[in-house]
PDB file of C-alpha atoms in Angstrom:
ATOM      1  CA  UNK A  30     105.522 -63.468 -39.296  1.00 64.00           C
ATOM      2  CA  UNK A  31     106.011 -62.648 -35.612  1.00 81.00           C
ATOM      3  CA  UNK A  32     102.458 -61.504 -35.109  1.00 95.00           C
ATOM      4  CA  UNK A  33     101.422 -58.416 -33.182  1.00 97.00           C
ATOM      5  CA  UNK A  34     104.048 -57.531 -30.606  1.00 98.00           C
ATOM      6  CA  UNK A  35     103.203 -55.653 -27.440  1.00 98.00           C
ATOM      7  CA  UNK A  36     105.414 -54.378 -24.662  1.00 97.00           C
ATOM      8  CA  UNK A  37     105.690 -54.536 -21.788  1.00 97.00           C
ATOM      9  CA  UNK A  38     103.811 -57.755 -20.936  1.00 97.00           C
ATOM     10  CA  UNK A  39     103.276 -56.629 -17.376  1.00 97.00           C
ATOM     11  CA  UNK A  40     103.316 -53.172 -15.841  1.00 97.00           C
ATOM     12  CA  UNK A  41     102.844 -52.251 -12.209  1.00 98.00           C
ATOM     13  CA  UNK A  42     102.768 -48.570 -11.441  1.00 97.00           C
ATOM     14  CA  UNK A  43     101.671 -46.199  -8.748  1.00 97.00           C
ATOM     15  CA  UNK A  44      98.603 -44.048  -9.051  1.00 97.00           C
ATOM     16  CA  UNK A  45      99.411 -40.761 -10.735  1.00 97.00           C
ATOM     17  CA  UNK A  46     102.287 -42.072 -12.795  1.00 98.00           C
ATOM     18  CA  UNK A  47     102.423 -42.018 -16.572  1.00 97.00           C
ATOM     19  CA  UNK A  48     102.143 -45.347 -18.361  1.00 98.00           C
ATOM     20  CA  UNK A  49     103.027 -46.022 -21.999  1.00 98.00           C
ATOM     21  CA  UNK A  50     102.050 -49.202 -23.757  1.00 98.00           C
ATOM     22  CA  UNK A  51     103.623 -50.110 -27.078  1.00 98.00           C
ATOM     23  CA  UNK A  52     102.498 -52.083 -30.097  1.00 98.00           C
ATOM     24  CA  UNK A  53     104.067 -53.285 -33.324  1.00 98.00           C
ATOM     25  CA  UNK A  54     101.352 -54.467 -35.744  1.00 97.00           C
ATOM     26  CA  UNK A  55     101.718 -57.156 -38.370  1.00 96.00           C
ATOM     27  CA  UNK A  56     103.511 -55.835 -41.425  1.00 95.00           C
ATOM     28  CA  UNK A  57     101.137 -54.915 -44.231  1.00 93.00           C
ATOM     29  CA  UNK A  58      98.102 -54.485 -42.010  1.00 94.00           C
ATOM     30  CA  UNK A  59      96.244 -51.198 -42.437  1.00 93.00           C
ATOM     31  CA  UNK A  60      93.991 -51.323 -39.385  1.00 94.00           C
ATOM     32  CA  UNK A  61      95.115 -51.089 -35.783  1.00 96.00           C
ATOM     33  CA  UNK A  62      92.954 -51.382 -32.701  1.00 96.00           C
ATOM     34  CA  UNK A  63      93.524 -50.880 -28.991  1.00 97.00           C
ATOM     35  CA  UNK A  64      91.188 -52.927 -26.775  1.00 96.00           C
ATOM     36  CA  UNK A  65      90.858 -53.159 -23.017  1.00 97.00           C
ATOM     37  CA  UNK A  66      89.677 -56.347 -21.304  1.00 96.00           C
ATOM     38  CA  UNK A  67      88.246 -56.624 -17.817  1.00 95.00           C
ATOM     39  CA  UNK A  68      86.162 -59.278 -16.112  1.00 91.00           C
ATOM     40  CA  UNK A  69      83.245 -56.882 -15.736  1.00 91.00           C
ATOM     41  CA  UNK A  70      83.141 -55.379 -19.231  1.00 90.00           C
ATOM     42  CA  UNK A  71      84.885 -57.909 -21.458  1.00 91.00           C
ATOM     43  CA  UNK A  72      86.691 -56.600 -24.534  1.00 93.00           C
ATOM     44  CA  UNK A  73      86.119 -52.913 -25.190  1.00 92.00           C
ATOM     45  CA  UNK A  74      87.443 -50.992 -28.164  1.00 93.00           C
ATOM     46  CA  UNK A  75      89.371 -47.907 -27.117  1.00 96.00           C
ATOM     47  CA  UNK A  76      90.590 -46.515 -30.432  1.00 96.00           C
ATOM     48  CA  UNK A  77      90.866 -47.489 -34.081  1.00 94.00           C
ATOM     49  CA  UNK A  78      93.498 -46.366 -36.589  1.00 95.00           C
ATOM     50  CA  UNK A  79      93.337 -46.831 -40.334  1.00 93.00           C
ATOM     51  CA  UNK A  80      96.467 -46.146 -42.366  1.00 94.00           C
ATOM     52  CA  UNK A  81      97.999 -44.541 -39.251  1.00 95.00           C
ATOM     53  CA  UNK A  82      95.116 -42.077 -38.865  1.00 95.00           C
ATOM     54  CA  UNK A  83      92.862 -42.202 -35.785  1.00 95.00           C
ATOM     55  CA  UNK A  84      89.360 -42.844 -37.074  1.00 93.00           C
ATOM     56  CA  UNK A  85      87.389 -43.361 -33.894  1.00 91.00           C
ATOM     57  CA  UNK A  86      88.549 -42.638 -30.353  1.00 93.00           C
ATOM     58  CA  UNK A  87      85.093 -42.593 -28.805  1.00 91.00           C
ATOM     59  CA  UNK A  88      85.999 -45.576 -26.662  1.00 91.00           C
ATOM     60  CA  UNK A  89      88.833 -43.762 -24.916  1.00 94.00           C
ATOM     61  CA  UNK A  90      87.445 -43.388 -21.405  1.00 88.00           C
ATOM     62  CA  UNK A  91      88.886 -40.005 -20.485  1.00 87.00           C
ATOM     63  CA  UNK A  92      91.319 -37.330 -21.529  1.00 92.00           C
ATOM     64  CA  UNK A  93      93.895 -39.133 -19.444  1.00 96.00           C
ATOM     65  CA  UNK A  94      94.119 -41.641 -22.294  1.00 97.00           C
ATOM     66  CA  UNK A  95      95.852 -40.840 -25.555  1.00 97.00           C
ATOM     67  CA  UNK A  96      97.097 -42.925 -28.484  1.00 98.00           C
ATOM     68  CA  UNK A  97      99.432 -42.269 -31.369  1.00 97.00           C
ATOM     69  CA  UNK A  98     100.513 -44.074 -34.469  1.00 98.00           C
ATOM     70  CA  UNK A  99     103.492 -42.219 -35.914  1.00 97.00           C
ATOM     71  CA  UNK A 100     104.092 -44.821 -38.623  1.00 96.00           C
ATOM     72  CA  UNK A 101     102.718 -48.086 -39.953  1.00 95.00           C
ATOM     73  CA  UNK A 102     104.831 -50.210 -37.650  1.00 96.00           C
ATOM     74  CA  UNK A 103     104.361 -48.602 -34.252  1.00 97.00           C
ATOM     75  CA  UNK A 104     101.629 -47.363 -31.959  1.00 98.00           C
ATOM     76  CA  UNK A 105     101.476 -46.235 -28.354  1.00 98.00           C
ATOM     77  CA  UNK A 106      98.728 -45.938 -25.780  1.00 98.00           C
ATOM     78  CA  UNK A 107      99.483 -43.532 -22.954  1.00 98.00           C
ATOM     79  CA  UNK A 108      97.695 -43.045 -19.658  1.00 97.00           C
ATOM     80  CA  UNK A 109      98.576 -39.920 -17.709  1.00 97.00           C
ATOM     81  CA  UNK A 110      97.914 -39.818 -14.809  1.00 96.00           C
ATOM     82  CA  UNK A 111      97.083 -43.444 -14.166  1.00 97.00           C
ATOM     83  CA  UNK A 112      94.403 -44.496 -11.669  1.00 97.00           C
ATOM     84  CA  UNK A 113      93.644 -47.836  -9.994  1.00 97.00           C
ATOM     85  CA  UNK A 114      90.493 -48.245 -12.104  1.00 96.00           C
ATOM     86  CA  UNK A 115      92.693 -48.345 -15.211  1.00 97.00           C
ATOM     87  CA  UNK A 116      93.961 -51.749 -14.097  1.00 97.00           C
ATOM     88  CA  UNK A 117      93.128 -54.184 -16.912  1.00 97.00           C
ATOM     89  CA  UNK A 118      94.675 -56.088 -19.779  1.00 98.00           C
ATOM     90  CA  UNK A 119      95.268 -53.908 -22.822  1.00 98.00           C
ATOM     91  CA  UNK A 120      95.397 -55.536 -26.226  1.00 98.00           C
ATOM     92  CA  UNK A 121      96.596 -54.247 -29.530  1.00 98.00           C
ATOM     93  CA  UNK A 122      95.232 -55.885 -32.686  1.00 96.00           C
ATOM     94  CA  UNK A 123      95.806 -55.366 -36.383  1.00 96.00           C
ATOM     95  CA  UNK A 124      93.961 -56.325 -39.538  1.00 93.00           C
ATOM     96  CA  UNK A 125      94.416 -56.128 -43.297  1.00 90.00           C
ATOM     97  CA  UNK A 126      91.197 -54.303 -44.049  1.00 78.00           C
ATOM     98  CA  UNK A 127      88.121 -52.909 -42.428  1.00 71.00           C
ATOM     99  CA  UNK A 128      85.563 -55.520 -41.357  1.00 71.00           C
ATOM    100  CA  UNK A 129      87.984 -58.420 -41.567  1.00 81.00           C
ATOM    101  CA  UNK A 130      89.452 -60.527 -38.835  1.00 88.00           C
ATOM    102  CA  UNK A 131      91.861 -58.857 -36.439  1.00 92.00           C
ATOM    103  CA  UNK A 132      94.945 -60.491 -34.964  1.00 95.00           C
ATOM    104  CA  UNK A 133      95.752 -59.786 -31.352  1.00 97.00           C
ATOM    105  CA  UNK A 134      98.968 -59.366 -29.450  1.00 97.00           C
ATOM    106  CA  UNK A 135      99.624 -61.059 -26.128  1.00 97.00           C
ATOM    107  CA  UNK A 136      98.477 -58.023 -24.199  1.00 97.00           C
ATOM    108  CA  UNK A 137      99.861 -55.829 -21.446  1.00 98.00           C
ATOM    109  CA  UNK A 138      98.563 -56.516 -17.962  1.00 98.00           C
ATOM    110  CA  UNK A 139      98.468 -53.153 -16.199  1.00 98.00           C
ATOM    111  CA  UNK A 140      98.147 -52.871 -12.449  1.00 98.00           C
ATOM    112  CA  UNK A 141      97.853 -49.425 -10.905  1.00 98.00           C
ATOM    113  CA  UNK A 142      98.305 -49.400  -7.139  1.00 97.00           C
TER     114      UNK A 142
ATOM    115  CA  UNK D  26      72.111 -52.712 -26.790  1.00 52.00           C
ATOM    116  CA  UNK D  27      73.856 -56.080 -27.004  1.00 54.00           C
ATOM    117  CA  UNK D  28      74.906 -56.949 -30.517  1.00 83.00           C
ATOM    118  CA  UNK D  29      76.439 -60.315 -29.687  1.00 92.00           C
ATOM    119  CA  UNK D  30      75.289 -62.770 -27.024  1.00 95.00           C
ATOM    120  CA  UNK D  31      77.043 -66.008 -26.194  1.00 97.00           C
ATOM    121  CA  UNK D  32      75.721 -68.997 -24.272  1.00 97.00           C
ATOM    122  CA  UNK D  33      76.337 -70.734 -22.034  1.00 97.00           C
ATOM    123  CA  UNK D  34      78.734 -68.609 -19.981  1.00 96.00           C
ATOM    124  CA  UNK D  35      80.602 -71.716 -18.859  1.00 97.00           C
ATOM    125  CA  UNK D  36      80.699 -75.313 -20.021  1.00 97.00           C
ATOM    126  CA  UNK D  37      82.299 -78.206 -18.192  1.00 97.00           C
ATOM    127  CA  UNK D  38      82.849 -81.311 -20.290  1.00 97.00           C
ATOM    128  CA  UNK D  39      84.333 -84.715 -19.789  1.00 97.00           C
ATOM    129  CA  UNK D  40      87.020 -85.645 -22.279  1.00 97.00           C
ATOM    130  CA  UNK D  41      85.287 -87.053 -25.355  1.00 97.00           C
ATOM    131  CA  UNK D  42      81.925 -85.459 -24.517  1.00 97.00           C
ATOM    132  CA  UNK D  43      80.883 -83.437 -27.568  1.00 97.00           C
ATOM    133  CA  UNK D  44      78.946 -80.188 -27.166  1.00 97.00           C
ATOM    134  CA  UNK D  45      78.072 -76.899 -28.837  1.00 98.00           C
ATOM    135  CA  UNK D  46      78.449 -73.221 -28.016  1.00 98.00           C
ATOM    136  CA  UNK D  47      76.037 -70.590 -29.253  1.00 98.00           C
ATOM    137  CA  UNK D  48      76.603 -67.068 -30.535  1.00 97.00           C
ATOM    138  CA  UNK D  49      73.551 -65.014 -31.455  1.00 95.00           C
ATOM    139  CA  UNK D  50      73.749 -61.579 -33.041  1.00 90.00           C
ATOM    140  CA  UNK D  51      71.394 -58.729 -33.773  1.00 87.00           C
ATOM    141  CA  UNK D  52      73.356 -56.691 -36.288  1.00 75.00           C
ATOM    142  CA  UNK D  53      71.694 -56.237 -39.649  1.00 74.00           C
ATOM    143  CA  UNK D  54      73.538 -56.800 -42.877  1.00 75.00           C
ATOM    144  CA  UNK D  55      76.025 -59.205 -41.360  1.00 76.00           C
ATOM    145  CA  UNK D  56      79.463 -58.768 -42.899  1.00 81.00           C
ATOM    146  CA  UNK D  57      81.020 -61.777 -41.269  1.00 88.00           C
ATOM    147  CA  UNK D  58      81.225 -63.539 -37.945  1.00 93.00           C
ATOM    148  CA  UNK D  59      84.514 -64.403 -36.291  1.00 95.00           C
ATOM    149  CA  UNK D  60      85.418 -67.012 -33.710  1.00 97.00           C
ATOM    150  CA  UNK D  61      88.403 -66.657 -31.420  1.00 97.00           C
ATOM    151  CA  UNK D  62      89.967 -68.804 -28.730  1.00 98.00           C
ATOM    152  CA  UNK D  63      91.544 -67.169 -25.676  1.00 98.00           C
ATOM    153  CA  UNK D  64      93.788 -68.976 -23.223  1.00 97.00           C
ATOM    154  CA  UNK D  65      94.436 -67.495 -19.765  1.00 94.00           C
ATOM    155  CA  UNK D  66      97.025 -64.739 -19.882  1.00 92.00           C
ATOM    156  CA  UNK D  67      97.054 -64.603 -23.676  1.00 95.00           C
ATOM    157  CA  UNK D  68      95.447 -62.616 -26.437  1.00 97.00           C
ATOM    158  CA  UNK D  69      92.490 -63.906 -28.452  1.00 97.00           C
ATOM    159  CA  UNK D  70      93.625 -66.264 -31.194  1.00 97.00           C
ATOM    160  CA  UNK D  71      91.720 -66.136 -34.465  1.00 95.00           C
ATOM    161  CA  UNK D  72      89.978 -69.389 -35.434  1.00 96.00           C
ATOM    162  CA  UNK D  73      87.370 -68.896 -38.165  1.00 92.00           C
ATOM    163  CA  UNK D  74      85.529 -66.408 -40.307  1.00 94.00           C
ATOM    164  CA  UNK D  75      82.013 -67.181 -41.572  1.00 94.00           C
ATOM    165  CA  UNK D  76      80.336 -64.946 -44.114  1.00 91.00           C
ATOM    166  CA  UNK D  77      77.056 -66.479 -45.198  1.00 90.00           C
ATOM    167  CA  UNK D  78      74.245 -68.610 -43.805  1.00 91.00           C
ATOM    168  CA  UNK D  79      74.934 -72.284 -44.319  1.00 93.00           C
ATOM    169  CA  UNK D  80      78.691 -71.847 -44.318  1.00 95.00           C
ATOM    170  CA  UNK D  81      80.796 -74.214 -42.214  1.00 96.00           C
ATOM    171  CA  UNK D  82      84.466 -74.168 -41.234  1.00 96.00           C
ATOM    172  CA  UNK D  83      86.449 -76.881 -39.460  1.00 96.00           C
ATOM    173  CA  UNK D  84      89.713 -77.028 -37.581  1.00 94.00           C
ATOM    174  CA  UNK D  85      90.695 -80.203 -35.769  1.00 95.00           C
ATOM    175  CA  UNK D  86      87.884 -80.912 -33.283  1.00 97.00           C
ATOM    176  CA  UNK D  87      86.138 -77.597 -33.868  1.00 97.00           C
ATOM    177  CA  UNK D  88      83.437 -76.877 -36.425  1.00 98.00           C
ATOM    178  CA  UNK D  89      81.731 -73.515 -36.793  1.00 98.00           C
ATOM    179  CA  UNK D  90      78.392 -73.050 -38.529  1.00 97.00           C
ATOM    180  CA  UNK D  91      76.352 -69.968 -39.365  1.00 94.00           C
ATOM    181  CA  UNK D  92      72.629 -69.267 -39.767  1.00 91.00           C
ATOM    182  CA  UNK D  93      70.905 -65.950 -40.354  1.00 86.00           C
ATOM    183  CA  UNK D  94      70.606 -65.292 -36.635  1.00 88.00           C
ATOM    184  CA  UNK D  95      73.287 -67.283 -34.880  1.00 94.00           C
ATOM    185  CA  UNK D  96      76.445 -69.297 -35.080  1.00 96.00           C
ATOM    186  CA  UNK D  97      77.413 -72.508 -33.369  1.00 97.00           C
ATOM    187  CA  UNK D  98      80.831 -73.781 -32.435  1.00 98.00           C
ATOM    188  CA  UNK D  99      80.738 -77.543 -32.170  1.00 98.00           C
ATOM    189  CA  UNK D 100      83.449 -79.303 -30.203  1.00 97.00           C
ATOM    190  CA  UNK D 101      83.684 -82.968 -31.128  1.00 97.00           C
ATOM    191  CA  UNK D 102      85.336 -85.408 -28.718  1.00 97.00           C
ATOM    192  CA  UNK D 103      87.106 -82.618 -26.834  1.00 97.00           C
ATOM    193  CA  UNK D 104      90.454 -83.023 -25.134  1.00 97.00           C
ATOM    194  CA  UNK D 105      91.773 -81.143 -22.093  1.00 97.00           C
ATOM    195  CA  UNK D 106      93.828 -78.916 -24.405  1.00 97.00           C
ATOM    196  CA  UNK D 107      90.559 -77.572 -25.839  1.00 97.00           C
ATOM    197  CA  UNK D 108      89.935 -75.852 -22.511  1.00 98.00           C
ATOM    198  CA  UNK D 109      89.772 -72.109 -23.184  1.00 98.00           C
ATOM    199  CA  UNK D 110      87.385 -69.203 -23.513  1.00 98.00           C
ATOM    200  CA  UNK D 111      85.777 -69.041 -26.931  1.00 98.00           C
ATOM    201  CA  UNK D 112      84.747 -65.619 -28.183  1.00 97.00           C
ATOM    202  CA  UNK D 113      82.655 -64.664 -31.160  1.00 96.00           C
ATOM    203  CA  UNK D 114      82.645 -61.236 -32.768  1.00 94.00           C
ATOM    204  CA  UNK D 115      80.846 -59.391 -35.528  1.00 91.00           C
ATOM    205  CA  UNK D 116      82.070 -56.349 -37.429  1.00 87.00           C
ATOM    206  CA  UNK D 117      80.116 -53.227 -36.581  1.00 82.00           C
ATOM    207  CA  UNK D 118      81.229 -50.603 -39.037  1.00 77.00           C
ATOM    208  CA  UNK D 119      85.014 -51.028 -38.811  1.00 75.00           C
ATOM    209  CA  UNK D 120      85.329 -52.484 -35.334  1.00 81.00           C
ATOM    210  CA  UNK D 121      84.719 -55.952 -33.940  1.00 86.00           C
ATOM    211  CA  UNK D 122      82.002 -56.231 -31.306  1.00 89.00           C
ATOM    212  CA  UNK D 123      82.720 -59.188 -29.056  1.00 92.00           C
ATOM    213  CA  UNK D 124      80.455 -61.408 -27.042  1.00 93.00           C
ATOM    214  CA  UNK D 125      81.299 -62.111 -23.404  1.00 94.00           C
ATOM    215  CA  UNK D 126      82.600 -65.563 -24.288  1.00 96.00           C
ATOM    216  CA  UNK D 127      82.028 -69.154 -23.217  1.00 97.00           C
ATOM    217  CA  UNK D 128      84.608 -70.678 -20.913  1.00 97.00           C
ATOM    218  CA  UNK D 129      85.068 -74.353 -21.714  1.00 98.00           C
ATOM    219  CA  UNK D 130      86.725 -76.707 -19.255  1.00 98.00           C
ATOM    220  CA  UNK D 131      87.464 -80.248 -20.412  1.00 98.00           C
ATOM    221  CA  UNK D 132      88.310 -82.777 -17.704  1.00 97.00           C
ATOM    222  CA  UNK D 133      90.440 -85.812 -18.441  1.00 95.00           C
TER     223      UNK D 133
END
């Protein structure tokens, strides 16, 4: 099993540009999470999908953020327009069931200049 | 309201010097507690799941224990490769709520 795969690993973009982060969860996992990690706030949940359906997006900071999961093997997190304060490491994680351990990808380090 | 609190924030150990990390939680009806290891520039790596008070899990030099109010991660005779940030998390509804982590540095 290749684990959770995220791309790109690093992204540097200018303020105002659109950014799309991609995630391929572990096959057979029903839950998918997008987290953001910063030094100040640690790991924060942005959005949770179960069986490809968004269940809770209350952690999405603003309307500039959106996430989709068109099928069980792919999810995207989009920021449009991006701002410098969006700079962080974004992680995708997947799990077999609710309330079980989640397995994380290697993350995308986003820098907005 | 903090659900998960980890201490200390940082721990510097000499190789071979055993120590323990603490994770205390305030959620009611605990449905598990998870320990992760995170290396710089990488995603959290799952280590253990504990479900009930008195349960213990071991992996190499690491042993995790659970009581009704807290969990401990014991590092026995650590090596430099054990240097990492150790995170604990508890499920809150469907999501994992993480502590801020303990950064462990082991000097040779």
